[in-house]
Coordinates of C-alpha atoms and ligand atoms in Angstrom, one line a residue:
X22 CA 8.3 -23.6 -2.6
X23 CA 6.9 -26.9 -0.8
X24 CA 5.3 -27.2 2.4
X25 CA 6.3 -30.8 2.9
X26 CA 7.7 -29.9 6.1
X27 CA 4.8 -28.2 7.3
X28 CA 2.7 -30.5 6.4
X29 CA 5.1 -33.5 8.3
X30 CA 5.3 -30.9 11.4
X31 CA 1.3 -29.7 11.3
X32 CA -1.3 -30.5 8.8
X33 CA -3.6 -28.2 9.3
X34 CA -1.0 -25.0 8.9
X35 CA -0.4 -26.6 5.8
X36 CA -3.7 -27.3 4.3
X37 CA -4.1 -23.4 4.9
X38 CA -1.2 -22.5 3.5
X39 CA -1.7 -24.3 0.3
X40 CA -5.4 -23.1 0.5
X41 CA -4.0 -19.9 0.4
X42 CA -1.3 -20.4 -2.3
X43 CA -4.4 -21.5 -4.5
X44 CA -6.6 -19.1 -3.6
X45 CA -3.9 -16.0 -4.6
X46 CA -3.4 -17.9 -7.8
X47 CA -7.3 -19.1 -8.7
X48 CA -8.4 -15.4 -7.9
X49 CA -7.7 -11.6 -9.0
X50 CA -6.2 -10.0 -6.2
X51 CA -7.6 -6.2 -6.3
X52 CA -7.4 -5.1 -2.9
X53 CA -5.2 -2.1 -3.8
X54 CA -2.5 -2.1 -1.0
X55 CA -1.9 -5.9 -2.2
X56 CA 0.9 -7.4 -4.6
X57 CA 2.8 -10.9 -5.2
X58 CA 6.3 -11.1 -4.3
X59 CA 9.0 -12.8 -6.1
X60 CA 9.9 -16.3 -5.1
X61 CA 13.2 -14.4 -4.3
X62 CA 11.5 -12.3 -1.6
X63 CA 9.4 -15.9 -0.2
X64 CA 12.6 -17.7 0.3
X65 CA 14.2 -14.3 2.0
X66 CA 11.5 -14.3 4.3
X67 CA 11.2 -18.0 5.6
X68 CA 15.1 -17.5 5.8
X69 CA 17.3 -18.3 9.1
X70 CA 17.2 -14.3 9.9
X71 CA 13.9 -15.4 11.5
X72 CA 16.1 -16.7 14.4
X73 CA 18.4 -13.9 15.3
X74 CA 17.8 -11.0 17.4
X75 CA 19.5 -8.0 16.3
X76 CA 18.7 -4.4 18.5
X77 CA 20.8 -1.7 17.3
X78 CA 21.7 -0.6 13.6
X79 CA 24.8 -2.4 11.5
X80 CA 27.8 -2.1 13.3
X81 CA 26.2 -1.4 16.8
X82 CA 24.4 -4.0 17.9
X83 CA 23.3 -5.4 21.2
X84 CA 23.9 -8.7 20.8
X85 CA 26.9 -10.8 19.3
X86 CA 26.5 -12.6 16.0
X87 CA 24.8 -10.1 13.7
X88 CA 27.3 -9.6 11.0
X89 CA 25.1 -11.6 8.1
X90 CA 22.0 -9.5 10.2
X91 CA 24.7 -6.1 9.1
X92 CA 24.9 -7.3 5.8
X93 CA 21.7 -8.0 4.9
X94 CA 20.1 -4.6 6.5
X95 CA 23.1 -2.3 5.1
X96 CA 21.9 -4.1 1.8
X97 CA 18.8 -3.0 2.3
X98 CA 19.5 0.6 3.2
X99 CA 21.8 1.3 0.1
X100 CA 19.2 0.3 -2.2
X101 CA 16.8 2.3 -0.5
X102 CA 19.0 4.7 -0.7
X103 CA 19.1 4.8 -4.3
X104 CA 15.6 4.0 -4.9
X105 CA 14.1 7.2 -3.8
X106 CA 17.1 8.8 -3.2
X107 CA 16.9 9.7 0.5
X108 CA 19.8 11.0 2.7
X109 CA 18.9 8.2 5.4
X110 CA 16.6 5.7 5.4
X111 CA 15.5 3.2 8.5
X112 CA 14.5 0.0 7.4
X113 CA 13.6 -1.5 10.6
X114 CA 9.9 -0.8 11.3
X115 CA 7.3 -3.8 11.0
X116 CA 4.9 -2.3 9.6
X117 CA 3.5 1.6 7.2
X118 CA 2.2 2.5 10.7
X119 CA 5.0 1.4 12.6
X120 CA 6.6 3.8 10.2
X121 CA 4.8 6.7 10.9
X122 CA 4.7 6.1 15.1
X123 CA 8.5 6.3 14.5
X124 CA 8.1 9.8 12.9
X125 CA 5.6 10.9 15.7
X126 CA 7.5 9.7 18.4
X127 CA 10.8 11.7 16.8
X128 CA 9.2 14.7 16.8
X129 CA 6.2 14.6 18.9
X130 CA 5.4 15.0 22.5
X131 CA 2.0 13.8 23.6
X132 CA -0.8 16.4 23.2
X133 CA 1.1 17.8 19.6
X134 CA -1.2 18.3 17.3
X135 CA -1.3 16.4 13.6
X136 CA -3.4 17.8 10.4
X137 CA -4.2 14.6 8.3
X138 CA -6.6 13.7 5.8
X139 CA -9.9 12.0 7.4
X140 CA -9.8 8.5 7.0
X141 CA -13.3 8.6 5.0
X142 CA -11.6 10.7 2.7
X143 CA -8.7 8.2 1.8
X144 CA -6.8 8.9 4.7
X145 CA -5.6 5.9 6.9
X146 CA -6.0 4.8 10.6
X147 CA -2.7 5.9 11.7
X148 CA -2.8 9.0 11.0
X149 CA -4.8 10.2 13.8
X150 CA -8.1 8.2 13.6
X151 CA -9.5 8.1 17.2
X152 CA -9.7 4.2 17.1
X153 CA -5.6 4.7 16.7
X154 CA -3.2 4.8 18.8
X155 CA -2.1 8.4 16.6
X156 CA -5.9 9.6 17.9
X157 CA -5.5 9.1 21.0
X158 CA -2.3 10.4 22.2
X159 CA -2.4 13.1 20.0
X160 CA -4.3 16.1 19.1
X161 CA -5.7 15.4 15.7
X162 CA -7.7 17.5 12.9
X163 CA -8.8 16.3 9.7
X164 CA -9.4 17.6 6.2
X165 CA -11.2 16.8 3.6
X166 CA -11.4 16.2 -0.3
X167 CA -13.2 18.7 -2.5
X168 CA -16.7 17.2 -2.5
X169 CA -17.1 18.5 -5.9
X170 CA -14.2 17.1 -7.5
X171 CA -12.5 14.5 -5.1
X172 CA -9.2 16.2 -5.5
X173 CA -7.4 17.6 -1.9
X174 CA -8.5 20.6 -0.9
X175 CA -5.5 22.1 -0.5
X176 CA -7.2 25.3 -0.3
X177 CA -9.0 23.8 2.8
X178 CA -6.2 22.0 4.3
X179 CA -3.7 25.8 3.8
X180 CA -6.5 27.4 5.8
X181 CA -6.8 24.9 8.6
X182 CA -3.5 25.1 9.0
X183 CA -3.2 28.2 9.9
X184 CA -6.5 27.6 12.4
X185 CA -5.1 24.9 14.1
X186 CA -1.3 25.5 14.2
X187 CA -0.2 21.7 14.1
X188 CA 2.9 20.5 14.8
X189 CA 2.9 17.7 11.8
X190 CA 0.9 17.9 8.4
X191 CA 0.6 14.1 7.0
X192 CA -0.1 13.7 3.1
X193 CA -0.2 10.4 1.6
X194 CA -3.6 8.3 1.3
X195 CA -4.4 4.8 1.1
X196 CA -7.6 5.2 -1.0
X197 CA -6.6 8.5 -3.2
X198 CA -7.2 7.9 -7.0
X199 CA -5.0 11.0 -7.8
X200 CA -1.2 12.1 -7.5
X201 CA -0.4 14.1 -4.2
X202 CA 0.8 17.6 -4.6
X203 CA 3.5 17.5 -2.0
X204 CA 4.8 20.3 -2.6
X205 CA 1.5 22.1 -2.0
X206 CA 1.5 20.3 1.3
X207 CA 5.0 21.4 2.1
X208 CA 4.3 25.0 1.6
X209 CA 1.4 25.0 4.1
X210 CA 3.0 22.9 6.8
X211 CA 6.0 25.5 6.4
X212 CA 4.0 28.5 6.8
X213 CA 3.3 27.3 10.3
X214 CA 6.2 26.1 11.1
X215 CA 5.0 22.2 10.7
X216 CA 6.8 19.7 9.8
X217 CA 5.7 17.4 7.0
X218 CA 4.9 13.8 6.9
X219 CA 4.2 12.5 3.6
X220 CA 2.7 8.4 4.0
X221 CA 3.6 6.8 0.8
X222 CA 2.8 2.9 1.6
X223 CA 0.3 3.1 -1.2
X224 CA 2.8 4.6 -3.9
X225 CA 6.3 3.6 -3.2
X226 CA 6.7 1.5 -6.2
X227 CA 4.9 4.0 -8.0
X228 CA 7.1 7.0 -6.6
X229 CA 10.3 4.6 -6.9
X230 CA 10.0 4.2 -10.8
X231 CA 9.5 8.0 -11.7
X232 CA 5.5 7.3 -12.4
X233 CA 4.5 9.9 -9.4
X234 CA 5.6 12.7 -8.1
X235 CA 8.7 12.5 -5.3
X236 CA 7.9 13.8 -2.0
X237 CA 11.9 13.1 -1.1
X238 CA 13.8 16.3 -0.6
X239 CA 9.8 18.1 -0.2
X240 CA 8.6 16.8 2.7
X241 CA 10.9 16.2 6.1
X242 CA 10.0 12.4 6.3
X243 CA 8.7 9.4 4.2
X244 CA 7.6 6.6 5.1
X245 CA 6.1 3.8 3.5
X246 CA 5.2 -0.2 3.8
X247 CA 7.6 -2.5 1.4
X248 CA 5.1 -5.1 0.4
X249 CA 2.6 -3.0 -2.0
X250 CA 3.2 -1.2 -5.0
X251 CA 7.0 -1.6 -4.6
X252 CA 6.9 -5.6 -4.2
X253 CA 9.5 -6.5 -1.9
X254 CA 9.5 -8.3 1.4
X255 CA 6.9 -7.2 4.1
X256 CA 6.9 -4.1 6.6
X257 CA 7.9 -0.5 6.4
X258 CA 10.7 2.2 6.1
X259 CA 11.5 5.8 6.9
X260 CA 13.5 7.9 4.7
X261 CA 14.3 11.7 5.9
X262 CA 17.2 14.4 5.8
X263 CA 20.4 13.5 7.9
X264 CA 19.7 15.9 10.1
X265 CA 17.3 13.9 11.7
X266 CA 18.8 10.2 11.5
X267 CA 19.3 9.6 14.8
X268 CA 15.9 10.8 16.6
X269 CA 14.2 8.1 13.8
X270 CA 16.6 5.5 14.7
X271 CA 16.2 6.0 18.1
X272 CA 12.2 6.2 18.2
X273 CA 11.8 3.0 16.1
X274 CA 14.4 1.2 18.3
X275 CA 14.4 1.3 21.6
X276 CA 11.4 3.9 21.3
X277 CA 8.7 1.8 19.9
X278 CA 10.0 -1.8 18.9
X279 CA 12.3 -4.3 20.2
X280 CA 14.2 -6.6 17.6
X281 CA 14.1 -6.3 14.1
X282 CA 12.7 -8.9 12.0
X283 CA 15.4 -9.4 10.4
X284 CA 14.2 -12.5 7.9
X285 CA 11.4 -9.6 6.4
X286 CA 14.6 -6.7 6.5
X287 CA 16.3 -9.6 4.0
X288 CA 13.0 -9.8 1.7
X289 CA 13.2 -6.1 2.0
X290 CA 16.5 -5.9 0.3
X291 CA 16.0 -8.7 -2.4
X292 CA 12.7 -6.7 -3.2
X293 CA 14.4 -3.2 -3.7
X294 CA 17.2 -5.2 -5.7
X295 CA 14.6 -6.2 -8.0
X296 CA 12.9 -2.5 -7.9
X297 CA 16.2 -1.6 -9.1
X298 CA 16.3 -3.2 -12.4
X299 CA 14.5 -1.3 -15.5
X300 CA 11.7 -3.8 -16.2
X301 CA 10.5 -2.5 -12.9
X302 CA 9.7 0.7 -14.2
X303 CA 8.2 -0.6 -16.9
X304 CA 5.7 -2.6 -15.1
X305 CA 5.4 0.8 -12.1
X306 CA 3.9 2.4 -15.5
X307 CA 1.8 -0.8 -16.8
X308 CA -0.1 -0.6 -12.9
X309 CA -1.0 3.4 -13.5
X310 CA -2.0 2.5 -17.4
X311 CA -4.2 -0.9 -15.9
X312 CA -5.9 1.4 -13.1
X313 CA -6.4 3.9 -16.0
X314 CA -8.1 0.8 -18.2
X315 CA -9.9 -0.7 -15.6
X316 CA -11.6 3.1 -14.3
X317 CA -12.4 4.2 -18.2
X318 CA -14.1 0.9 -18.6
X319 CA -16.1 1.0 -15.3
X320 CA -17.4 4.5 -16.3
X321 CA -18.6 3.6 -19.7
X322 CA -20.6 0.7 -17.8
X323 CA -22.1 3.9 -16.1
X324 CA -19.8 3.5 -12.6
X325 CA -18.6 6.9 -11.4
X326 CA -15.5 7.3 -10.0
X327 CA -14.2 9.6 -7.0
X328 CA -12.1 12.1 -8.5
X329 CA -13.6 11.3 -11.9
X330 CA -10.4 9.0 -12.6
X331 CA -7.3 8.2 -11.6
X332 CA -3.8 8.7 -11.6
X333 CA -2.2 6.1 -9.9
X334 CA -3.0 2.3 -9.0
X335 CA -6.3 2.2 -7.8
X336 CA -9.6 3.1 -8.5
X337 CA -12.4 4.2 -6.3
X338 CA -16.6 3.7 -7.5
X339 CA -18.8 5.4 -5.5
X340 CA -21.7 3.0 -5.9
X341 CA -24.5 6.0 -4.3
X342 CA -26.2 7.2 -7.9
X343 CA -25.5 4.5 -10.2
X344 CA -26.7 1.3 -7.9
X345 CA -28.7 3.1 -4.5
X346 CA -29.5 -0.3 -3.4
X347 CA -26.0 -1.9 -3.6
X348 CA -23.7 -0.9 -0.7
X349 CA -20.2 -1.7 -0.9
X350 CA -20.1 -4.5 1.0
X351 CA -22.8 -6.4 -1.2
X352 CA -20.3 -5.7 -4.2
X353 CA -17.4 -6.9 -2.1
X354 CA -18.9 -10.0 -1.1
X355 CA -20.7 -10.5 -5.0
X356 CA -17.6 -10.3 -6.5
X357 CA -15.3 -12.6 -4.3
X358 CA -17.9 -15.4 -4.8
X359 CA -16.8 -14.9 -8.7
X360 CA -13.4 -14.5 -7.8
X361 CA -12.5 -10.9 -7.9
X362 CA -11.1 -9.6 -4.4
X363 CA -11.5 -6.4 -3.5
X364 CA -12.6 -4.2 -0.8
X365 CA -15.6 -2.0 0.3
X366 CA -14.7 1.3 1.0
X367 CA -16.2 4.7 2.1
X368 CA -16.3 7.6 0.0
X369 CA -15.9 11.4 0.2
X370 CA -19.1 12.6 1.8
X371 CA -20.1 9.2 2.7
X372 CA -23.8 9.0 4.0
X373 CA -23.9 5.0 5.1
X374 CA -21.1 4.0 7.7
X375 CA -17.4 2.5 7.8
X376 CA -18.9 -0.5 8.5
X377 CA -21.4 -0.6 5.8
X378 CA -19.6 2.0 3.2
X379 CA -20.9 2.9 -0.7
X380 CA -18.2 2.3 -2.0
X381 CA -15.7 -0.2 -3.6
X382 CA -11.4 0.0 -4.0
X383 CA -10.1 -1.5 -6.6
X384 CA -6.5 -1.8 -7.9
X385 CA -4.1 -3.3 -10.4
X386 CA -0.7 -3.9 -8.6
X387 CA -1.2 -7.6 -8.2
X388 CA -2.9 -7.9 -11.1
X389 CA -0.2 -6.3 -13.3
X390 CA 2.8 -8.4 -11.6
X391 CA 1.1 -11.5 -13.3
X392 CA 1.3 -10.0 -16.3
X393 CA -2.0 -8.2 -17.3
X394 CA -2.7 -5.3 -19.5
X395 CA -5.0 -2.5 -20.4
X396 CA -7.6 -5.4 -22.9
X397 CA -7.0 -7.8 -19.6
X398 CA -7.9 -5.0 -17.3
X399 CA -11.0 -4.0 -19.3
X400 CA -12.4 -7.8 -19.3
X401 CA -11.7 -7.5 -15.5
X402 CA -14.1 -4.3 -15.8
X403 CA -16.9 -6.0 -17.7
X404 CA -17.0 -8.8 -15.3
X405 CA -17.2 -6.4 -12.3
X406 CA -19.8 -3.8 -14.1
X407 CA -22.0 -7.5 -14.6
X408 CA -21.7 -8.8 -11.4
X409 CA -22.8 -5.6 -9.0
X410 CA -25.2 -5.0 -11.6
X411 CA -27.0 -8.4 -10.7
X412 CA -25.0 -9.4 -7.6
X413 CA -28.0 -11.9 -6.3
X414 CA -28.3 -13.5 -10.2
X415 CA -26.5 -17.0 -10.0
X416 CA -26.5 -17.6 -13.8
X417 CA -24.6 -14.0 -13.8
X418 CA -22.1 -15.4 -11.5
X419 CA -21.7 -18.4 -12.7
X420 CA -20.7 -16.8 -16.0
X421 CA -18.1 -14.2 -14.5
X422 CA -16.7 -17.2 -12.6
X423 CA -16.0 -18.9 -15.6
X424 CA -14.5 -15.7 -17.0
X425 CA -12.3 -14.9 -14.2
X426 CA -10.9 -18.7 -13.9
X427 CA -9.9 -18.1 -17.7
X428 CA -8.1 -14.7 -17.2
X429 CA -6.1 -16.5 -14.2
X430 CA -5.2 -19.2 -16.2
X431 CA -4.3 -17.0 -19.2
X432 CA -2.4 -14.8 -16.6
X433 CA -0.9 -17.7 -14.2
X434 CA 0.8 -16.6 -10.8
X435 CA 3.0 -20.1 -10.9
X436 CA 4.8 -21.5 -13.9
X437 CA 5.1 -25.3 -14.0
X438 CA 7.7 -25.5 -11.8
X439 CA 6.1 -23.6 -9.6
X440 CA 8.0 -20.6 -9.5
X441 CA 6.2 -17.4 -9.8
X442 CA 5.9 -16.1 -13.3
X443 CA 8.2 -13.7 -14.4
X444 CA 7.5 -10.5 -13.7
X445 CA 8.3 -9.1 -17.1
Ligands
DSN27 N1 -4.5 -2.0 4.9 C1 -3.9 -1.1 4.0 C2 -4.8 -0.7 2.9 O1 -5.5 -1.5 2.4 O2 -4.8 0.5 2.5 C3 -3.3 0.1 4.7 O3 -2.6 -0.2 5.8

């Protein structure tokens, strides 16, 4: 894709967006809720769908003219549909949070009260930080991971469940190393009569190929975002039981957004099309065996992991024992001047601050769409392990720079035509 036009129309947009372009292909993209989409799912995107407004669902719309808007979002939905294997999904929402203020406002009446984990934990701002709109309207209670092994307490969370009597339990992290046991989250939101959330934004590639565990048909709603682990065009989606079809529909539109973007519901569906095909699985499995590389490696440079390991696509180092005087955000910054990009993070139990965490997130999504595997991964380690080690030594840097510039080029994004690579 050019930006000719762009560039004709306003060159400044396009100096940024061909900054960008190179700076997704010159650099290892490791922020874990990140991926590259097909050149299928660009074009999708920047399509004419931008243009139309489109309230209501196919076949009941608002406004006249929506029958390629129909057949573009009942794509969508059917795939879905047989992707995780949900009685009804929405497709609509613009966002993973968007997602889940449509299952709040289904089900919820201000003042409910929501059992989540705390976002320090690995749980995420909408689901109930008080910075959030979740926080604020609602009544919110948090718990925790075992501080001895990292794992969910589910023990913990049983127990305040029965203290606090929420309405909604919410599983599903966005910085959990290990598979969620939803059905251990099911039977403690059903003992009080709860319903159950369960957030998958992080895993929904993961959960579409097979590689975790299904919370569809466990808990009463799903949601997700469509642009991580599952690679398609940007935003989110509900899935839940038919029972409950139209109080979703109706709190994502009119209850909480207005018209659809419709251009990202089109990358949506080319995105699950290409979820669909079996080299998808295949590469679902390559991200869990890369995150497993990547964390094995870290430890044996002495790094130790939350939870010990992981089971899914990312990884996150707790930075406390092995470097005291390098807080996340040191690492963070260190490693993007090389070329790595990750994030800080907190920890379980973290003793510094959200702003200044101890911790780093790593993961392999974006990493394994351009084609990397386990010996790539482990390079990527030994880079990272030298770089926090000695994140003020130039010479140090210099080297991993030159490192990381020969892993992208041995890994491109963009073939000489400037398609994106194939994803196989
Ligand atoms: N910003 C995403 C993440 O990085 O986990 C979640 O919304």
């Amino acid at each position: 894709m050019s930006y000719d036009r762009v560039r004709e129309a306003d060159p400044a947009v396009a100096d940024a967006l061909e900054g960008e372009r190179e700076r997704q292909e010159n650099t290892l993209a490791m922020i874990a809720s990140e991926n590259h989409v097909s050149e299928a799912v660009l074009e999708a995107q920047s399509s004419e769908l931008t243009n139309k407004y489109a309230e209501g669902y196919p076949g009941e719309r608002y406004y006249a003219g929506c029958e390629n808007a129909d057949t573009v979002e009942e794509l969508a939905i059917e795939r879905a549909k047989e992707l995780w294997g949900a009685e009804h999904v929405n497709v609509q929402p613009h966002s993973g949070t968007q997602a889940n203020m449509g299952v709040y406002l289904a089900v919820l009446e201000p003042g409910d009260r929501i059992l989540s984990l705390d976002l320090t934990h690995g749980g995420h701002l909408s689901h109930g930080h008080p910075a959030n709109f979740a926080g604020q309207i609602y009544d919110v209670e948090q718990y925790e991971v075992d501080p001895d092994t990292g794992y969910v307490d589910y023990e913990g969370l049983r127990e305040m469940a029965e203290a606090f009597d929420p309405d909604i339990v919410v599983s599903g992290y966005s910085a959990y190393p290990r598979e969620v046991d939803f059905e251990r989250v099911q039977a403690a939101a059903e003992a009080v009569d709860a319903y159950h959330l369960a957030d998958i934004a992080h895993i929904t590639g993961l959960v579409a190929a097979g590689v975790h565990e299904s919370p569809v048909g466990v808990a009463d709603f799903v949601t997700g975002s469509t642009h991580k682990t599952i690679r398609a065009g940007r935003g989110g989606i509900i899935m839940c039981d038919a029972e409950y079809a139209d109080d979703v529909d109706s709190a994502v539109f009119p209850g909480s957004q207005g018209g659809p973007l419709m251009h990202n519901v089109a990358g949506k569906a080319v995105g699950f099309e290409e979820a669909l095909q079996p080299e998808f699985d295949r590469y679902a499995q390559q991200v869990v065996d890369n995150a497993r590389a990547l964390g094995e490696r870290l430890q044996e440079h002495g790094f130790a992991l939350v939870s010990g390991g992981t089971d899914t696509h990312l990884v996150l180092v707790d930075l406390r024992d092995s470097h005291p005087d390098t807080p996340g955000g040191v690492a963070e910054e260190a490693l993007e001047a090389v070329g790595i990009v990750l994030n800080k993070n907190t920890v379980p139990g973290e003793t510094r601050s959200a702003f200044n965490p101890s911790g780093i997130r790593a993961g392999t999504p974006a990493l394994t769409t351009r084609g990397f595997d386990e010996d790539a991964c482990r390079r990527v380690a030994d880079v990272i392990a030298r770089v926090v080690d000695s994140p003020d030594d130039e010479s140090v840097k210099a080297e991993a720079a030159a490192e990381v510039e020969e892993l992208c080029s041995e890994f491109p994004l963009y073939d000489r035509e400037g398609a994106i690579t194939d994803f196989e």
